[in-house]
mmCIF file of C-alpha atoms in Angstrom:
data_model
loop_
_atom_site.group_PDB
_atom_site.id
_atom_site.type_symbol
_atom_site.label_atom_id
_atom_site.label_comp_id
_atom_site.label_asym_id
_atom_site.label_seq_id
_atom_site.Cartn_x
_atom_site.Cartn_y
_atom_site.Cartn_z
ATOM 1 C CA MET A 13 -114.855 114.647 185.308
ATOM 2 C CA GLU A 14 -116.940 114.216 182.159
ATOM 3 C CA GLN A 15 -120.807 114.793 182.177
ATOM 4 C CA GLY A 16 -122.409 111.731 182.378
ATOM 5 C CA THR A 17 -119.868 109.180 183.522
ATOM 6 C CA GLU A 18 -121.055 106.025 185.150
ATOM 7 C CA PHE A 19 -118.224 105.403 187.553
ATOM 8 C CA GLY A 20 -118.777 101.568 185.916
ATOM 9 C CA LEU A 21 -119.497 98.826 188.712
ATOM 10 C CA VAL A 22 -117.523 95.862 188.604
ATOM 11 C CA ASP A 23 -120.090 92.912 186.951
ATOM 12 C CA LEU A 24 -120.155 90.757 190.129
ATOM 13 C CA GLU A 25 -120.926 87.451 187.118
ATOM 14 C CA ASP A 26 -117.514 88.423 186.194
ATOM 15 C CA VAL A 27 -115.469 87.554 189.682
ATOM 16 C CA GLU A 28 -115.052 85.010 191.879
ATOM 17 C CA SER A 29 -116.814 84.091 195.473
ATOM 18 C CA PRO A 30 -114.396 86.020 198.001
ATOM 19 C CA GLY A 31 -113.221 82.173 199.673
ATOM 20 C CA ASP A 32 -111.977 82.063 202.912
ATOM 21 C CA GLU A 33 -109.186 84.029 204.610
ATOM 22 C CA TRP A 34 -108.399 81.913 207.865
ATOM 23 C CA GLU A 35 -104.924 81.253 207.385
ATOM 24 C CA GLU A 36 -102.135 82.606 208.998
ATOM 25 C CA ILE A 37 -99.782 84.964 207.531
ATOM 26 C CA ASP A 38 -96.513 83.927 207.495
ATOM 27 C CA VAL A 39 -93.280 86.885 208.622
ATOM 28 C CA SER A 40 -90.560 84.678 208.891
ATOM 29 C CA GLU A 41 -87.518 85.153 207.215
ATOM 30 C CA THR A 42 -87.688 85.698 202.832
ATOM 31 C CA ASP A 43 -85.440 85.354 200.073
ATOM 32 C CA ALA A 44 -84.862 88.425 200.078
ATOM 33 C CA ASP A 45 -83.388 87.721 203.577
ATOM 34 C CA ARG A 46 -81.642 85.758 202.474
ATOM 35 C CA ILE A 47 -80.180 87.609 199.979
ATOM 36 C CA ALA A 48 -79.565 90.957 201.741
ATOM 37 C CA ARG A 49 -77.510 88.335 204.460
ATOM 38 C CA LYS A 50 -75.545 86.341 201.574
ATOM 39 C CA ARG A 51 -74.414 89.717 199.363
ATOM 40 C CA ASP A 52 -73.024 87.969 196.366
ATOM 41 C CA ARG A 53 -71.843 90.174 193.320
ATOM 42 C CA LYS A 54 -74.852 90.782 191.366
ATOM 43 C CA PHE A 55 -76.577 91.704 194.222
ATOM 44 C CA GLU A 56 -73.996 94.182 195.408
ATOM 45 C CA GLN A 57 -74.440 95.455 191.551
ATOM 46 C CA PHE A 58 -77.749 96.112 191.753
ATOM 47 C CA GLU A 59 -77.716 98.124 195.012
ATOM 48 C CA GLU A 60 -75.374 100.274 194.259
ATOM 49 C CA ARG A 61 -77.371 100.758 191.227
ATOM 50 C CA ILE A 62 -80.332 101.947 192.954
ATOM 51 C CA LYS A 63 -78.496 103.956 195.137
ATOM 52 C CA ASP A 64 -76.968 105.673 192.713
ATOM 53 C CA ALA A 65 -80.602 106.572 190.883
ATOM 54 C CA ASP A 66 -81.687 110.142 191.437
ATOM 55 C CA GLN A 67 -85.118 109.111 191.983
ATOM 56 C CA PHE A 68 -84.004 106.905 195.161
ATOM 57 C CA LYS A 69 -81.524 109.384 196.463
ATOM 58 C CA VAL A 70 -83.943 111.934 198.871
ATOM 59 C CA GLU A 71 -85.148 108.606 201.115
ATOM 60 C CA GLN A 72 -82.564 106.626 201.492
ATOM 61 C CA SER A 73 -83.677 105.959 204.854
ATOM 62 C CA VAL A 74 -86.414 103.925 203.020
ATOM 63 C CA PHE A 75 -83.127 101.567 201.120
ATOM 64 C CA ASP A 76 -82.112 99.351 203.842
ATOM 65 C CA ASP A 77 -80.371 96.023 202.869
ATOM 66 C CA ALA A 78 -83.520 93.828 202.870
ATOM 67 C CA THR A 79 -85.726 96.207 201.381
ATOM 68 C CA LEU A 80 -83.028 96.087 198.638
ATOM 69 C CA ALA A 81 -82.767 92.458 198.929
ATOM 70 C CA ALA A 82 -86.926 92.565 198.342
ATOM 71 C CA LEU A 83 -86.480 94.951 195.005
ATOM 72 C CA TYR A 84 -83.925 92.675 193.526
ATOM 73 C CA LYS A 85 -85.723 89.291 194.065
ATOM 74 C CA LEU A 86 -88.914 90.731 192.407
ATOM 75 C CA VAL A 87 -86.726 91.915 189.247
ATOM 76 C CA GLN A 88 -84.925 88.413 189.403
ATOM 77 C CA ASP A 89 -88.588 87.109 189.371
ATOM 78 C CA GLY A 90 -89.802 89.550 185.977
ATOM 79 C CA TYR A 91 -92.232 90.952 188.771
ATOM 80 C CA VAL A 92 -90.326 94.738 187.869
ATOM 81 C CA ASP A 93 -87.969 95.405 184.799
ATOM 82 C CA ALA A 94 -87.265 98.883 185.570
ATOM 83 C CA PHE A 95 -87.937 101.571 187.888
ATOM 84 C CA GLY A 96 -89.163 104.817 187.903
ATOM 85 C CA GLY A 97 -89.693 108.233 189.991
ATOM 86 C CA PRO A 98 -91.602 108.638 193.150
ATOM 87 C CA LEU A 99 -95.402 108.765 193.272
ATOM 88 C CA SER A 100 -96.415 109.237 196.592
ATOM 89 C CA THR A 101 -94.362 109.595 199.520
ATOM 90 C CA GLY A 102 -95.597 109.577 203.473
ATOM 91 C CA LYS A 103 -94.462 108.581 207.351
ATOM 92 C CA GLU A 104 -95.905 104.739 206.837
ATOM 93 C CA ALA A 105 -95.253 104.190 202.584
ATOM 94 C CA ASN A 106 -93.599 105.318 199.146
ATOM 95 C CA VAL A 107 -95.063 104.594 196.125
ATOM 96 C CA TYR A 108 -92.921 104.279 193.261
ATOM 97 C CA LEU A 109 -93.257 103.839 189.132
ATOM 98 C CA ALA A 110 -92.454 101.448 187.579
ATOM 99 C CA GLN A 111 -91.983 99.061 184.565
ATOM 100 C CA ALA A 112 -93.546 95.495 184.555
ATOM 101 C CA ASP A 113 -92.764 93.990 181.253
ATOM 102 C CA ASP A 114 -95.427 95.815 178.823
ATOM 103 C CA ARG A 115 -97.265 97.878 181.627
ATOM 104 C CA GLU A 116 -96.365 100.106 184.291
ATOM 105 C CA VAL A 117 -97.052 99.086 188.134
ATOM 106 C CA ALA A 118 -96.899 100.657 191.770
ATOM 107 C CA VAL A 119 -94.449 99.276 193.259
ATOM 108 C CA LYS A 120 -95.376 100.786 197.741
ATOM 109 C CA ILE A 121 -92.396 100.498 200.245
ATOM 110 C CA TYR A 122 -93.303 100.313 203.501
ATOM 111 C CA ARG A 123 -90.681 101.444 205.806
ATOM 112 C CA ILE A 124 -90.047 99.265 208.665
ATOM 113 C CA ASN A 125 -89.463 102.216 211.082
ATOM 114 C CA ALA A 126 -92.751 103.431 210.392
ATOM 115 C CA SER A 127 -93.899 105.680 212.465
ATOM 116 C CA ASN A 128 -97.573 104.864 213.457
ATOM 117 C CA PHE A 129 -96.189 101.069 214.131
ATOM 118 C CA THR A 130 -99.173 101.652 217.290
ATOM 119 C CA GLN A 131 -101.632 102.521 215.489
ATOM 120 C CA MET A 132 -100.624 99.524 212.714
ATOM 121 C CA ARG A 133 -101.133 97.063 215.670
ATOM 122 C CA ASP A 134 -104.466 98.464 216.097
ATOM 123 C CA TYR A 135 -105.325 97.510 213.540
ATOM 124 C CA LEU A 136 -103.849 94.107 213.044
ATOM 125 C CA GLU A 137 -104.296 92.810 216.454
ATOM 126 C CA GLY A 138 -107.761 91.110 216.679
ATOM 127 C CA ASP A 139 -107.617 90.070 213.075
ATOM 128 C CA PRO A 140 -108.107 85.915 212.982
ATOM 129 C CA ARG A 141 -105.985 86.262 210.154
ATOM 130 C CA PHE A 142 -102.906 87.616 212.711
ATOM 131 C CA GLU A 143 -103.048 85.531 215.431
ATOM 132 C CA GLY A 144 -100.070 85.256 217.381
ATOM 133 C CA LEU A 145 -98.174 87.422 215.471
ATOM 134 C CA GLY A 146 -95.171 88.979 217.617
ATOM 135 C CA GLY A 147 -94.400 92.067 218.903
ATOM 136 C CA LYS A 148 -90.910 92.831 216.488
ATOM 137 C CA LYS A 149 -91.442 95.699 214.297
ATOM 138 C CA LYS A 150 -90.349 94.485 211.188
ATOM 139 C CA ASP A 151 -93.008 91.424 211.579
ATOM 140 C CA VAL A 152 -95.570 94.035 211.931
ATOM 141 C CA VAL A 153 -94.826 95.895 208.997
ATOM 142 C CA LEU A 154 -94.122 92.291 207.412
ATOM 143 C CA ALA A 155 -97.888 91.198 207.840
ATOM 144 C CA TRP A 156 -98.781 95.326 207.574
ATOM 145 C CA THR A 157 -97.695 94.380 203.439
ATOM 146 C CA LYS A 158 -98.692 90.684 203.027
ATOM 147 C CA LYS A 159 -102.517 91.934 204.543
ATOM 148 C CA GLU A 160 -103.072 94.296 201.827
ATOM 149 C CA LEU A 161 -102.047 92.290 199.667
ATOM 150 C CA ALA A 162 -104.850 89.125 200.677
ATOM 151 C CA ASN A 163 -107.023 92.521 201.301
ATOM 152 C CA LEU A 164 -106.855 93.653 197.650
ATOM 153 C CA ARG A 165 -107.056 90.261 196.698
ATOM 154 C CA ARG A 166 -110.313 89.849 198.910
ATOM 155 C CA ALA A 167 -111.518 92.378 197.277
ATOM 156 C CA GLN A 168 -111.627 92.025 193.841
ATOM 157 C CA ALA A 169 -113.356 88.570 194.345
ATOM 158 C CA ALA A 170 -115.730 90.765 195.742
ATOM 159 C CA GLY A 171 -116.330 92.873 192.651
ATOM 160 C CA VAL A 172 -114.901 96.011 194.146
ATOM 161 C CA ARG A 173 -112.313 98.086 191.872
ATOM 162 C CA VAL A 174 -109.210 98.114 193.619
ATOM 163 C CA PRO A 175 -105.432 97.772 191.638
ATOM 164 C CA GLU A 176 -105.216 94.576 190.983
ATOM 165 C CA PRO A 177 -102.117 93.060 193.594
ATOM 166 C CA ILE A 178 -99.898 91.227 191.759
ATOM 167 C CA ALA A 179 -96.344 90.262 193.905
ATOM 168 C CA THR A 180 -95.382 90.883 197.866
ATOM 169 C CA GLU A 181 -92.091 90.367 198.840
ATOM 170 C CA ARG A 182 -90.711 90.948 202.558
ATOM 171 C CA ASN A 183 -92.161 94.808 202.807
ATOM 172 C CA VAL A 184 -92.733 95.662 198.996
ATOM 173 C CA LEU A 185 -96.124 95.339 197.212
ATOM 174 C CA VAL A 186 -96.315 95.685 193.043
ATOM 175 C CA MET A 187 -99.530 96.207 191.969
ATOM 176 C CA GLU A 188 -101.173 97.720 189.259
ATOM 177 C CA TYR A 189 -100.617 101.248 188.336
ATOM 178 C CA ILE A 190 -103.825 103.342 188.016
ATOM 179 C CA GLY A 191 -103.061 107.148 185.872
ATOM 180 C CA THR A 192 -101.840 108.099 182.757
ATOM 181 C CA ALA A 193 -98.027 108.074 181.030
ATOM 182 C CA ASP A 194 -98.415 112.011 182.913
ATOM 183 C CA ASP A 195 -99.811 111.498 186.254
ATOM 184 C CA ARG A 196 -100.625 109.250 189.238
ATOM 185 C CA ALA A 197 -104.348 109.008 189.162
ATOM 186 C CA LYS A 198 -106.392 112.184 191.071
ATOM 187 C CA ARG A 199 -108.048 111.293 194.198
ATOM 188 C CA LEU A 200 -111.879 111.724 194.858
ATOM 189 C CA GLY A 201 -111.468 115.055 196.495
ATOM 190 C CA GLU A 202 -108.753 116.074 193.940
ATOM 191 C CA VAL A 203 -111.774 115.962 191.257
ATOM 192 C CA GLN A 204 -114.736 118.595 190.399
ATOM 193 C CA ILE A 205 -117.476 115.345 190.710
ATOM 194 C CA GLU A 206 -120.508 116.156 187.659
ATOM 195 C CA ASN A 207 -122.136 113.044 189.142
ATOM 196 C CA PRO A 208 -122.092 113.015 192.474
ATOM 197 C CA GLN A 209 -125.159 110.944 192.762
ATOM 198 C CA THR A 210 -123.875 107.893 191.015
ATOM 199 C CA ALA A 211 -120.806 108.282 192.161
ATOM 200 C CA TYR A 212 -122.522 107.867 195.287
ATOM 201 C CA GLU A 213 -124.478 104.852 194.399
ATOM 202 C CA VAL A 214 -120.780 103.241 193.391
ATOM 203 C CA MET A 215 -119.067 103.763 196.544
ATOM 204 C CA ARG A 216 -121.736 102.842 199.038
ATOM 205 C CA GLU A 217 -122.157 99.416 196.583
ATOM 206 C CA TYR A 218 -118.058 99.214 197.028
ATOM 207 C CA MET A 219 -118.861 99.169 200.330
ATOM 208 C CA ARG A 220 -121.454 96.453 200.901
ATOM 209 C CA ARG A 221 -119.982 94.301 198.756
ATOM 210 C CA LEU A 222 -116.788 94.412 200.854
ATOM 211 C CA TYR A 223 -118.512 93.607 203.908
ATOM 212 C CA SER A 224 -120.663 90.659 202.579
ATOM 213 C CA ALA A 225 -116.834 89.756 201.835
ATOM 214 C CA GLY A 226 -116.328 89.963 205.289
ATOM 215 C CA LEU A 227 -114.269 92.579 205.095
ATOM 216 C CA ILE A 228 -114.459 96.560 206.092
ATOM 217 C CA HIS A 229 -111.994 99.116 204.562
ATOM 218 C CA GLY A 230 -111.797 101.042 208.370
ATOM 219 C CA ASP A 231 -109.595 104.017 206.644
ATOM 220 C CA LEU A 232 -112.687 105.221 203.913
ATOM 221 C CA SER A 233 -112.767 108.664 202.588
ATOM 222 C CA GLU A 234 -112.486 110.297 199.423
ATOM 223 C CA TYR A 235 -109.171 110.644 199.706
ATOM 224 C CA ASN A 236 -108.588 106.736 199.580
ATOM 225 C CA VAL A 237 -110.204 106.922 196.006
ATOM 226 C CA VAL A 238 -109.169 107.627 193.003
ATOM 227 C CA PHE A 239 -110.631 107.900 189.641
ATOM 228 C CA ASP A 240 -109.370 105.997 186.706
ATOM 229 C CA GLU A 241 -109.802 107.994 183.521
ATOM 230 C CA SER A 242 -108.998 105.328 181.160
ATOM 231 C CA GLU A 243 -112.253 102.880 182.622
ATOM 232 C CA GLY A 244 -114.420 105.782 183.919
ATOM 233 C CA GLN A 245 -114.406 104.647 187.397
ATOM 234 C CA LEU A 246 -114.189 105.411 191.284
ATOM 235 C CA VAL A 247 -110.997 102.917 192.535
ATOM 236 C CA VAL A 248 -110.591 101.808 196.205
ATOM 237 C CA ILE A 249 -106.827 102.095 197.408
ATOM 238 C CA ASP A 250 -104.726 101.784 200.869
ATOM 239 C CA LEU A 251 -106.280 98.571 202.086
ATOM 240 C CA GLY A 252 -103.770 97.933 204.641
ATOM 241 C CA GLN A 253 -105.486 99.069 207.259
ATOM 242 C CA ALA A 254 -108.720 96.515 206.292
ATOM 243 C CA VAL A 255 -110.152 94.134 208.995
ATOM 244 C CA THR A 256 -112.504 91.643 208.509
ATOM 245 C CA VAL A 257 -115.830 92.136 210.067
ATOM 246 C CA HIS A 258 -114.255 89.501 213.323
ATOM 247 C CA HIS A 259 -112.440 92.548 214.556
ATOM 248 C CA PRO A 260 -112.940 94.129 217.905
ATOM 249 C CA ASN A 261 -113.383 97.540 216.533
ATOM 250 C CA SER A 262 -114.942 96.598 213.390
ATOM 251 C CA ARG A 263 -118.127 98.479 214.002
ATOM 252 C CA GLU A 264 -116.684 101.320 214.947
ATOM 253 C CA PHE A 265 -114.395 101.271 211.376
ATOM 254 C CA LEU A 266 -117.068 100.686 209.472
ATOM 255 C CA GLU A 267 -119.303 103.423 211.220
ATOM 256 C CA ARG A 268 -116.460 106.057 210.589
ATOM 257 C CA ASP A 269 -116.163 104.932 206.925
ATOM 258 C CA CYS A 270 -120.077 106.133 206.495
ATOM 259 C CA ARG A 271 -119.078 109.130 208.413
ATOM 260 C CA ASN A 272 -116.516 110.080 206.222
ATOM 261 C CA VAL A 273 -118.290 109.271 202.732
ATOM 262 C CA ALA A 274 -121.928 110.146 203.971
ATOM 263 C CA SER A 275 -120.119 114.032 204.996
ATOM 264 C CA PHE A 276 -118.230 114.128 201.304
ATOM 265 C CA PHE A 277 -121.175 113.432 199.625
ATOM 266 C CA SER A 278 -123.269 115.999 201.274
ATOM 267 C CA ARG A 279 -120.506 118.511 200.067
ATOM 268 C CA GLN A 280 -121.401 118.022 197.157
ATOM 269 C CA GLY A 281 -124.929 119.243 197.318
ATOM 270 C CA LEU A 282 -126.545 115.493 198.553
ATOM 271 C CA GLU A 283 -128.522 114.369 201.075
ATOM 272 C CA VAL A 284 -127.160 111.406 202.870
ATOM 273 C CA ALA A 285 -127.231 110.612 206.110
ATOM 274 C CA GLU A 286 -124.874 108.715 207.749
ATOM 275 C CA ASP A 287 -127.180 105.761 209.293
ATOM 276 C CA ASP A 288 -129.146 104.844 206.669
ATOM 277 C CA LEU A 289 -125.597 104.352 204.815
ATOM 278 C CA PHE A 290 -124.469 102.185 207.630
ATOM 279 C CA GLU A 291 -127.914 100.189 206.990
ATOM 280 C CA PHE A 292 -127.581 99.859 203.346
ATOM 281 C CA VAL A 293 -123.602 98.445 203.501
ATOM 282 C CA THR A 294 -124.788 96.288 206.348
ATOM 283 C CA ASN A 295 -128.003 94.481 204.803
ATOM 284 C CA PRO A 296 -127.324 91.512 203.985
ATOM 285 C CA GLU A 297 -125.114 90.783 206.802
ATOM 286 C CA PRO A 298 -121.926 89.169 205.640
ATOM 287 C CA ASP A 299 -121.398 85.371 204.990
ATOM 288 C CA PRO A 300 -119.452 84.054 208.094
ATOM 289 C CA SER A 301 -117.552 81.440 205.904
ATOM 290 C CA ARG A 302 -116.241 84.334 204.295
ATOM 291 C CA GLY A 303 -113.489 85.374 207.075
#
């Protein structure tokens, strides 16, 4: 990072009020399920092209018929034009670069057979948006994907810089690609911070804005924040597990976020106490109408 970078905050005057997010998440059959069941000639041709593509051969287990149908539907709807290579791979999801109109986007594909299925349920249970969710693994992963889309929208509306959410279909999420033509944006823990005080002030303000909008990240650390070189801004990522302030474990999650952030910036030479950060984030109290 260049000396003097200011990590500019999103101007609150340029965003809308977060609004209410109490709507039920629908995990019923999607268009992708119907496409996979029908399997017409065009879909089978698309499936064959994807399975033959070099960038997808390593992770064939990610691409079951319904997931391929979800990608096919997103292409049909104009959200994706062409697929590139992988940006990241993990136990939970793989993220791929893709082209959409005149810009690049990130396509995040959640694994239906995610290894941390139980952990996903821990974050979903108690969230008022997901009451009545069944115990099927597929339903949990589909709800998780829609949850990340909803969380990104709420964070963006609260003035927090996050990847712009674009679309979702089944277990696939399309969002803004943060990075350069050569590589993805570096995580905060991967770069040398020349101005840690300003970076910390931006981080704690983002945490407070999320909390005021009724959200807690739940897994915030230097590994879930990236630096957007083109804008000179910090960008919060991976909001799939973010919970509302009404979640029974919300305080525990927020305390952990504060501990992680305070620990990181303490290692950068700042005097940061997690208790002080917690007090800053939770003042003022969140607006109950925002979920």
